[in-house]
Short mmCIF file of C-alpha atoms in Angstrom, two decimals:
data_model
loop_
_atom_site.label_atom_id
_atom_site.label_comp_id
_atom_site.label_asym_id
_atom_site.label_seq_id
_atom_site.Cartn_x
_atom_site.Cartn_y
_atom_site.Cartn_z
CA MET A 1 261.09 160.16 90.53
CA ILE A 2 258.19 162.05 89.06
CA ASP A 3 258.90 164.47 85.66
CA ILE A 4 256.80 167.11 86.75
CA ASP A 5 257.40 169.04 83.25
CA LYS A 6 255.89 165.88 81.57
CA TRP A 7 252.84 166.12 83.55
CA GLN A 8 252.55 170.01 83.05
CA GLU A 9 252.73 169.30 79.39
CA ILE A 10 249.47 166.47 79.58
CA PHE A 11 247.40 168.80 81.46
CA GLN A 12 248.26 171.95 79.38
CA SER A 13 247.52 169.63 76.16
CA ILE A 14 244.23 168.15 77.61
CA SER A 15 243.23 172.16 78.63
CA LYS A 16 243.23 173.22 75.02
CA HIS A 17 240.13 171.55 74.70
CA ARG A 18 238.50 171.91 77.94
CA LEU A 19 234.64 171.40 77.06
CA ARG A 20 235.45 168.13 74.45
CA ALA A 21 237.72 166.83 77.37
CA ALA A 22 235.16 167.38 80.15
CA LEU A 23 232.08 166.32 78.06
CA THR A 24 234.43 163.06 77.34
CA ALA A 25 235.39 162.77 80.92
CA PHE A 26 231.54 162.66 82.09
CA GLY A 27 231.08 159.83 79.34
CA VAL A 28 233.59 157.52 81.06
CA PHE A 29 232.79 158.55 84.42
CA TRP A 30 229.17 157.84 83.74
CA GLY A 31 229.95 154.55 82.40
CA ILE A 32 232.04 153.61 85.53
CA TYR A 33 229.17 154.70 87.77
CA MET A 34 226.22 153.16 86.08
CA LEU A 35 228.43 149.86 86.50
CA VAL A 36 228.89 149.94 89.80
CA ILE A 37 225.32 151.23 90.56
CA LEU A 38 224.22 148.47 88.37
CA MET A 39 225.93 145.72 90.21
CA GLY A 40 225.06 147.10 93.43
CA ALA A 41 221.84 146.99 92.85
CA GLY A 42 221.90 143.97 91.11
CA LYS A 43 223.74 142.63 94.40
CA GLY A 44 221.13 143.98 96.61
CA LEU A 45 218.44 142.14 94.62
CA GLU A 46 220.10 138.81 94.83
CA ASN A 47 220.59 139.26 98.21
CA GLY A 48 216.95 140.14 98.91
CA ALA A 49 215.91 136.81 97.02
CA THR A 50 218.41 134.25 98.24
CA GLN A 51 217.61 136.03 102.19
CA ASN A 52 214.16 134.01 101.58
CA PHE A 53 215.98 131.02 101.22
CA ASP A 54 216.30 130.34 104.95
CA ILE A 55 215.48 126.77 104.36
CA SER A 56 218.63 124.40 103.03
CA LYS A 57 219.41 125.17 99.22
CA ASN A 58 219.13 121.39 98.49
CA ALA A 59 216.28 120.49 100.19
CA VAL A 60 213.38 118.43 98.54
CA PHE A 61 209.68 118.63 99.93
CA VAL A 62 207.32 115.57 99.09
CA TRP A 63 203.32 115.90 99.91
CA THR A 64 200.21 114.17 99.17
CA ARG A 65 196.65 114.86 97.87
CA ARG A 66 193.87 113.71 96.34
CA THR A 67 194.24 111.56 92.91
CA THR A 68 193.23 112.88 89.71
CA LEU A 69 194.07 109.79 87.28
CA PRO A 70 192.77 106.37 87.27
CA TYR A 71 195.62 103.68 88.24
CA ALA A 72 195.13 100.11 88.87
CA GLY A 73 191.81 100.07 88.57
CA LEU A 74 191.08 102.57 91.24
CA GLN A 75 189.00 105.59 90.52
CA PRO A 76 190.30 109.16 90.66
CA GLY A 77 189.55 111.27 93.81
CA ARG A 78 191.26 109.19 96.15
CA PHE A 79 193.41 110.91 99.23
CA ILE A 80 196.51 109.49 99.54
CA ALA A 81 197.25 110.10 103.60
CA LEU A 82 201.28 109.29 104.43
CA LYS A 83 202.20 107.32 107.27
CA ASN A 84 205.07 106.60 109.54
CA ASP A 85 205.35 103.16 107.81
CA ASP A 86 206.09 105.27 104.76
CA MET A 87 208.86 107.45 106.40
CA ALA A 88 210.41 103.81 107.53
CA ALA A 89 210.11 102.75 103.64
CA ILE A 90 211.70 105.66 102.55
CA ARG A 91 214.53 105.56 104.71
CA GLU A 92 215.06 101.69 103.57
CA SER A 93 214.60 102.25 99.63
CA VAL A 94 216.57 105.58 99.38
CA PRO A 95 219.94 105.52 100.53
CA GLU A 96 220.54 108.75 98.59
CA ILE A 97 218.90 110.57 101.41
CA ASP A 98 220.97 112.20 104.21
CA VAL A 99 217.98 113.93 106.10
CA ILE A 100 214.25 113.33 106.64
CA ALA A 101 212.42 115.30 108.46
CA ALA A 102 208.46 114.81 108.59
CA ARG A 103 205.92 117.27 109.90
CA LEU A 104 202.26 117.06 110.81
CA GLN A 105 199.89 120.61 111.00
CA LEU A 106 197.41 120.86 113.40
CA GLY A 107 195.13 122.18 111.22
CA GLY A 108 194.28 126.26 110.37
CA ASN A 109 195.42 128.60 113.56
CA ASN A 110 194.71 127.16 116.71
CA THR A 111 193.83 128.85 119.90
CA ILE A 112 196.74 128.65 122.78
CA GLU A 113 195.74 129.59 126.59
CA ARG A 114 197.74 130.65 129.62
CA GLY A 115 195.98 131.89 132.35
CA ASP A 116 193.71 134.75 131.13
CA LYS A 117 195.77 135.10 127.72
CA SER A 118 194.58 133.52 124.76
CA ALA A 119 195.86 133.81 120.81
CA ALA A 120 195.66 131.94 117.99
CA PHE A 121 198.94 130.54 116.19
CA THR A 122 199.80 127.46 113.75
CA VAL A 123 201.05 124.67 115.82
CA TYR A 124 203.62 121.79 113.91
CA GLY A 125 204.77 118.33 114.77
CA ASP A 126 207.92 118.03 113.91
CA LEU A 127 211.32 115.38 114.26
CA PRO A 128 214.47 117.32 115.41
CA THR A 129 215.93 117.15 112.27
CA TYR A 130 214.00 119.82 111.11
CA LEU A 131 216.53 122.34 112.05
CA GLU A 132 218.84 120.76 109.73
CA VAL A 133 216.38 121.86 106.68
CA LYS A 134 215.42 125.22 108.28
CA PRO A 135 217.59 126.78 110.56
CA LEU A 136 216.44 128.40 113.30
CA ILE A 137 217.83 130.42 115.87
CA ILE A 138 217.17 129.00 119.45
CA ASP A 139 217.77 132.00 121.85
CA ASN A 140 216.57 130.46 124.98
CA GLY A 141 216.12 126.81 126.21
CA ARG A 142 216.63 123.83 123.69
CA PHE A 143 214.78 122.43 120.51
CA MET A 144 213.47 119.42 120.82
CA ASN A 145 215.00 116.21 120.81
CA ASP A 146 214.93 112.56 120.00
CA LEU A 147 214.06 111.90 123.32
CA ASP A 148 211.22 113.93 123.46
CA VAL A 149 209.91 111.86 120.07
CA GLU A 150 210.46 108.81 121.22
CA GLN A 151 208.58 109.30 124.47
CA LYS A 152 206.42 111.53 123.07
CA ARG A 153 206.46 114.14 125.71
CA LYS A 154 204.16 117.13 125.79
CA VAL A 155 206.62 119.65 125.15
CA VAL A 156 206.66 122.74 122.91
CA VAL A 157 208.98 124.82 121.23
CA ILE A 158 207.66 128.78 120.83
CA GLY A 159 208.14 131.37 118.34
CA GLU A 160 209.73 135.13 119.26
CA ARG A 161 206.01 136.20 118.51
CA VAL A 162 204.16 133.60 120.94
CA LYS A 163 206.47 134.33 123.51
CA GLU A 164 205.71 137.97 123.11
CA VAL A 165 201.76 137.51 123.50
CA MET A 166 201.83 134.54 125.95
CA PHE A 167 204.23 136.22 128.30
CA ALA A 168 205.25 139.08 130.13
CA PRO A 169 208.43 141.11 128.96
CA ASP A 170 210.25 140.12 131.86
CA GLU A 171 209.17 136.62 131.72
CA ASP A 172 211.05 133.67 131.67
CA PRO A 173 208.75 131.05 129.25
CA ILE A 174 211.29 128.09 130.19
CA GLY A 175 209.22 125.38 132.15
CA GLU A 176 206.00 127.20 132.14
CA TYR A 177 202.96 125.53 130.41
CA LEU A 178 200.78 126.09 127.36
CA ARG A 179 197.28 124.95 126.79
CA ILE A 180 196.86 123.66 123.42
CA GLY A 181 193.36 122.17 122.58
CA GLY A 182 192.41 121.52 126.01
CA ILE A 183 196.21 119.70 126.53
CA MET A 184 198.86 121.21 128.69
CA PHE A 185 202.40 121.84 126.98
CA LYS A 186 205.48 122.66 128.80
CA VAL A 187 208.01 125.10 127.08
CA VAL A 188 211.35 123.94 126.97
CA GLY A 189 212.59 126.62 124.22
CA THR A 190 212.15 129.83 122.36
CA PHE A 191 213.34 130.86 118.86
CA LYS A 192 213.95 133.41 116.14
CA THR A 193 213.93 133.04 112.64
CA LYS A 194 216.81 134.14 109.87
CA THR A 195 213.67 134.88 107.24
CA LYS A 196 212.76 138.29 106.76
CA GLY A 197 209.53 139.60 105.39
CA GLU A 198 206.19 138.03 105.57
CA ASP A 199 207.47 134.35 105.94
CA GLY A 200 209.71 135.46 109.02
CA PHE A 201 206.68 137.09 110.71
CA GLU A 202 204.65 133.78 109.97
CA ASP A 203 207.76 131.78 111.23
CA VAL A 204 207.85 133.44 114.94
CA GLN A 205 204.07 132.74 115.14
CA SER A 206 204.49 129.01 115.22
CA VAL A 207 204.65 126.49 117.96
CA TYR A 208 206.43 123.30 117.15
CA MET A 209 205.79 119.70 119.32
CA PRO A 210 207.07 116.27 118.70
CA ILE A 211 205.21 114.79 115.66
CA THR A 212 204.80 111.59 117.72
CA THR A 213 202.96 113.84 120.56
CA MET A 214 200.54 115.52 117.96
CA GLN A 215 199.77 112.15 116.47
CA GLN A 216 198.62 110.83 120.01
CA ALA A 217 197.51 113.68 121.71
CA PHE A 218 195.35 115.12 118.64
CA ASN A 219 194.03 111.58 117.64
CA ARG A 220 196.03 111.60 114.25
CA PRO A 221 197.82 108.25 114.72
CA GLU A 222 200.56 107.66 112.40
CA ARG A 223 199.69 110.43 110.16
CA ILE A 224 202.53 112.81 108.36
CA GLY A 225 201.57 115.66 106.80
CA TRP A 226 204.50 116.07 104.51
CA PHE A 227 208.14 115.23 104.14
CA ALA A 228 211.43 117.16 103.72
CA PHE A 229 214.74 115.50 102.69
CA LEU A 230 218.23 116.38 102.35
CA PRO A 231 220.26 114.43 99.76
CA GLN A 232 223.93 112.86 100.61
CA PRO A 233 226.80 115.34 100.19
CA GLY A 234 227.07 114.93 95.71
CA ILE A 235 223.91 113.64 95.17
CA PRO A 236 221.48 115.86 93.10
CA ALA A 237 218.22 116.77 94.83
CA LYS A 238 216.61 115.53 91.77
CA VAL A 239 217.34 112.06 92.44
CA VAL A 240 215.90 112.06 95.79
CA GLU A 241 212.70 113.54 94.37
CA ASP A 242 212.39 111.48 91.56
CA LYS A 243 213.15 108.42 93.66
CA VAL A 244 210.68 109.41 96.85
CA ARG A 245 207.89 110.19 94.58
CA LEU A 246 207.76 107.04 92.78
CA LEU A 247 208.24 104.95 95.98
CA ILE A 248 205.14 106.66 97.29
CA ALA A 249 203.26 105.92 94.12
CA GLN A 250 204.13 102.32 94.07
CA ARG A 251 203.00 102.37 98.11
CA HIS A 252 199.80 104.00 97.69
CA LYS A 253 198.74 102.69 93.90
CA VAL A 254 198.94 106.11 92.37
CA ASP A 255 200.06 107.11 88.92
CA PRO A 256 203.25 108.52 88.82
CA ASN A 257 202.39 111.18 86.55
CA ASP A 258 200.05 112.56 88.99
CA ARG A 259 201.57 115.71 90.07
CA SER A 260 198.20 116.73 91.90
CA ALA A 261 198.52 113.44 94.04
CA ILE A 262 202.07 113.45 94.84
CA GLY A 263 203.58 117.00 94.65
CA SER A 264 206.96 118.26 95.41
CA ALA A 265 209.00 120.85 95.29
CA ASN A 266 212.97 120.94 94.54
CA VAL A 267 214.79 124.10 96.10
CA GLU A 268 218.03 123.22 94.62
CA GLU A 269 216.46 123.49 91.16
CA GLU A 270 214.56 126.63 92.16
CA TYR A 271 217.82 128.18 93.39
CA LYS A 272 219.80 127.16 90.43
CA GLN A 273 217.29 129.12 88.14
CA LEU A 274 217.19 131.80 90.46
CA GLN A 275 221.28 132.15 90.27
CA THR A 276 220.83 131.80 86.01
CA VAL A 277 218.68 134.78 85.96
CA PHE A 278 220.82 137.29 88.45
CA GLY A 279 223.86 135.84 86.24
CA GLY A 280 221.68 137.09 83.46
CA ILE A 281 221.45 140.54 85.08
CA ARG A 282 224.91 140.73 85.94
CA GLY A 283 226.04 139.92 82.11
CA PHE A 284 223.28 142.86 81.37
CA SER A 285 224.70 145.35 83.70
CA TRP A 286 228.49 144.83 82.19
CA LEU A 287 227.16 144.97 78.69
CA VAL A 288 225.26 148.20 79.44
CA ALA A 289 228.40 149.95 81.16
CA ILE A 290 231.15 148.48 78.86
CA GLY A 291 228.91 149.93 75.88
CA THR A 292 228.80 153.60 77.93
CA ILE A 293 232.71 153.35 78.78
CA PHE A 294 233.19 152.62 75.10
CA ALA A 295 231.33 155.23 73.86
CA GLY A 296 233.38 157.81 76.62
CA MET A 297 236.71 156.06 75.03
CA MET A 298 235.94 156.83 71.64
CA GLY A 299 235.86 160.35 72.90
CA VAL A 300 239.11 160.16 74.52
CA GLY A 301 240.19 158.73 71.37
CA ASN A 302 239.06 161.58 69.03
CA ILE A 303 240.50 163.99 71.28
CA MET A 304 243.74 162.32 71.51
CA MET A 305 243.76 162.42 67.23
CA ILE A 306 242.69 166.17 67.53
CA ILE A 307 245.94 166.77 70.02
CA VAL A 308 247.92 164.40 67.71
CA LYS A 309 247.37 166.44 64.54
CA GLU A 310 247.87 169.68 66.29
CA ARG A 311 251.10 168.73 67.43
CA THR A 312 252.34 167.13 64.33
CA LYS A 313 255.12 169.80 63.73
CA GLU A 314 255.99 169.16 67.55
CA ILE A 315 256.14 165.21 66.97
CA GLY A 316 258.77 165.99 64.00
CA ILE A 317 260.70 168.00 66.13
CA ARG A 318 260.87 165.24 68.95
CA LYS A 319 261.93 162.58 66.27
CA SER A 320 264.67 164.97 64.61
CA VAL A 321 266.12 165.37 68.10
CA GLY A 322 266.07 161.90 68.66
CA ALA A 323 262.90 160.79 70.35
CA THR A 324 262.00 157.21 69.39
CA PRO A 325 258.19 156.39 68.32
CA GLY A 326 257.62 154.31 71.41
CA SER A 327 258.49 157.35 73.29
CA ILE A 328 256.06 159.54 71.39
CA ILE A 329 253.01 156.75 71.62
CA ALA A 330 253.82 156.25 75.33
CA MET A 331 253.34 160.08 75.60
CA ILE A 332 250.02 160.01 73.88
CA VAL A 333 248.92 157.05 75.60
CA GLN A 334 249.90 158.42 79.29
CA GLU A 335 247.87 161.62 78.29
CA ALA A 336 244.96 159.47 77.33
CA LEU A 337 245.23 157.43 80.56
CA VAL A 338 245.23 160.63 82.71
CA LEU A 339 241.93 161.63 80.94
CA SER A 340 240.07 158.39 80.99
CA GLY A 341 241.92 157.20 84.54
CA ILE A 342 240.60 160.50 86.42
CA SER A 343 237.30 160.19 85.22
CA GLY A 344 236.99 156.59 85.90
CA TYR A 345 238.30 156.65 89.63
CA LEU A 346 235.89 159.38 90.37
CA GLY A 347 233.07 157.26 88.62
CA LEU A 348 233.99 154.14 90.94
CA LEU A 349 234.26 156.75 94.18
CA ALA A 350 231.00 158.02 93.25
CA GLY A 351 229.34 154.85 92.52
CA CYS A 352 230.31 153.26 95.76
CA LEU A 353 229.61 156.14 98.00
CA THR A 354 226.21 156.06 96.60
CA VAL A 355 225.87 152.09 97.23
CA GLU A 356 227.21 152.63 100.46
CA GLY A 357 224.74 155.43 100.86
CA ILE A 358 221.86 153.34 100.31
CA ARG A 359 223.12 150.61 102.64
CA GLN A 360 223.75 152.80 105.71
CA GLY A 361 220.49 154.73 104.73
CA MET A 362 218.54 151.24 104.82
CA LEU A 363 220.02 150.20 108.09
CA GLN A 364 219.64 153.54 109.69
CA PHE A 365 215.88 153.85 109.16
CA GLY A 366 215.39 150.20 109.23
CA VAL A 367 214.25 149.58 105.81
CA GLN A 368 213.52 145.87 105.41
CA SER A 369 212.53 144.36 101.92
CA ASP A 370 211.51 140.71 100.73
CA PHE A 371 213.29 142.00 97.43
CA PHE A 372 215.93 144.09 98.05
CA ALA A 373 218.57 143.73 101.12
CA ASN A 374 222.28 144.91 101.67
CA PRO A 375 223.56 146.42 98.39
CA GLN A 376 227.28 146.32 98.28
CA ILE A 377 230.03 146.45 95.80
CA ASP A 378 232.82 143.51 95.81
CA PHE A 379 236.46 143.80 95.63
CA THR A 380 236.31 141.66 92.26
CA THR A 381 233.57 144.00 90.74
CA ALA A 382 235.69 146.99 91.80
CA PHE A 383 239.43 145.43 89.90
CA VAL A 384 237.57 144.35 86.74
CA ALA A 385 235.92 147.89 86.49
CA VAL A 386 239.66 149.66 87.15
CA LEU A 387 241.23 146.50 84.83
CA VAL A 388 238.71 147.63 81.84
CA LEU A 389 238.92 151.13 82.52
CA VAL A 390 242.89 150.95 82.06
CA LEU A 391 242.81 148.90 78.80
CA ALA A 392 240.41 151.29 77.70
CA GLY A 393 242.24 154.23 78.12
CA VAL A 394 245.45 152.58 76.49
CA LEU A 395 243.73 151.55 73.64
CA ALA A 396 242.05 155.47 73.08
CA GLY A 397 245.58 156.12 73.14
CA LEU A 398 247.58 153.79 71.38
CA ILE A 399 245.72 153.99 68.09
CA PRO A 400 245.90 157.65 67.56
CA GLY A 401 249.52 157.34 68.43
CA LEU A 402 250.09 154.41 66.25
CA ARG A 403 248.51 156.47 63.49
#
């Protein structure tokens, strides 16, 4: 049953100090509101950063350039060229690798022709395993397969932008031919990318062919530009990175510490660093918000102290007619919870509406950013905010009540 008289008494007690109560309530409102906004913005920044991790989050990339350190009697300045036999040696010597993808770039932008149309795009030679390292959306046809690589077929998979430039809107490119470097290649698939921003635009301007085809057709026998690896489940990417670098250094007589000659990128380590940064942002957001909420609750506590002092006689009368200390404390705590609860709920609601408004606005106006995407508040954040609010409200009423 709802005790209407008790609720009337609570609101009458608070209304005697309207200005003080309003200012205090605003402090609580603002603390919760800022918590929600900061957490929503932090999530948007995190989504914006992680959307650029379109490649597997435990991928390792290894490439070679010129040596800068002398080693084993050899002078610096040697160019280290990766070959097919390096890939075979890596497969055999590094069992921690689950997926290996070799890549070769034709070099710069290459003119692609079809009839009277021509445009410059980036051309890569790849293995079918490339899709495991960097997932693409194959929206028509297929990606290259093992048979394409084995038979060195002259087939290509083209990006969305390549399709738009080289083909009419109502034209199906599958089965059609493109001329690259004077050689005809059959289109077997088209793709879109999951990557946003500039990187995504570069992706859809690319053309992929079997790496063996590129090696043969463009006179680059056995040549590999760089490797991408995925470790076995449970194996740290750092293990694969170190073993591959050491093996290449041994095979090509390079100082293992020559980072310029043998370069590498560890996506797993970069992702961990990014998560640490955003963990710090989340912690800072909670610190700022809880500090603001605490200041608001100090105000609630002060109001309750004033109310208790003004009602000393009333409390004495209640005790004389049989009211227990627990019931009196409960009454004061209830008043504090009402003041903090209403203002906190309004802050939570306003914060959620603001974050959702920003999200909907970005969708409606087609706003895309490499750094900010899909701001949102998860259930855990809202639940913890309410929990903090309730605990703070109880403390704000309990301390004056005990005194």
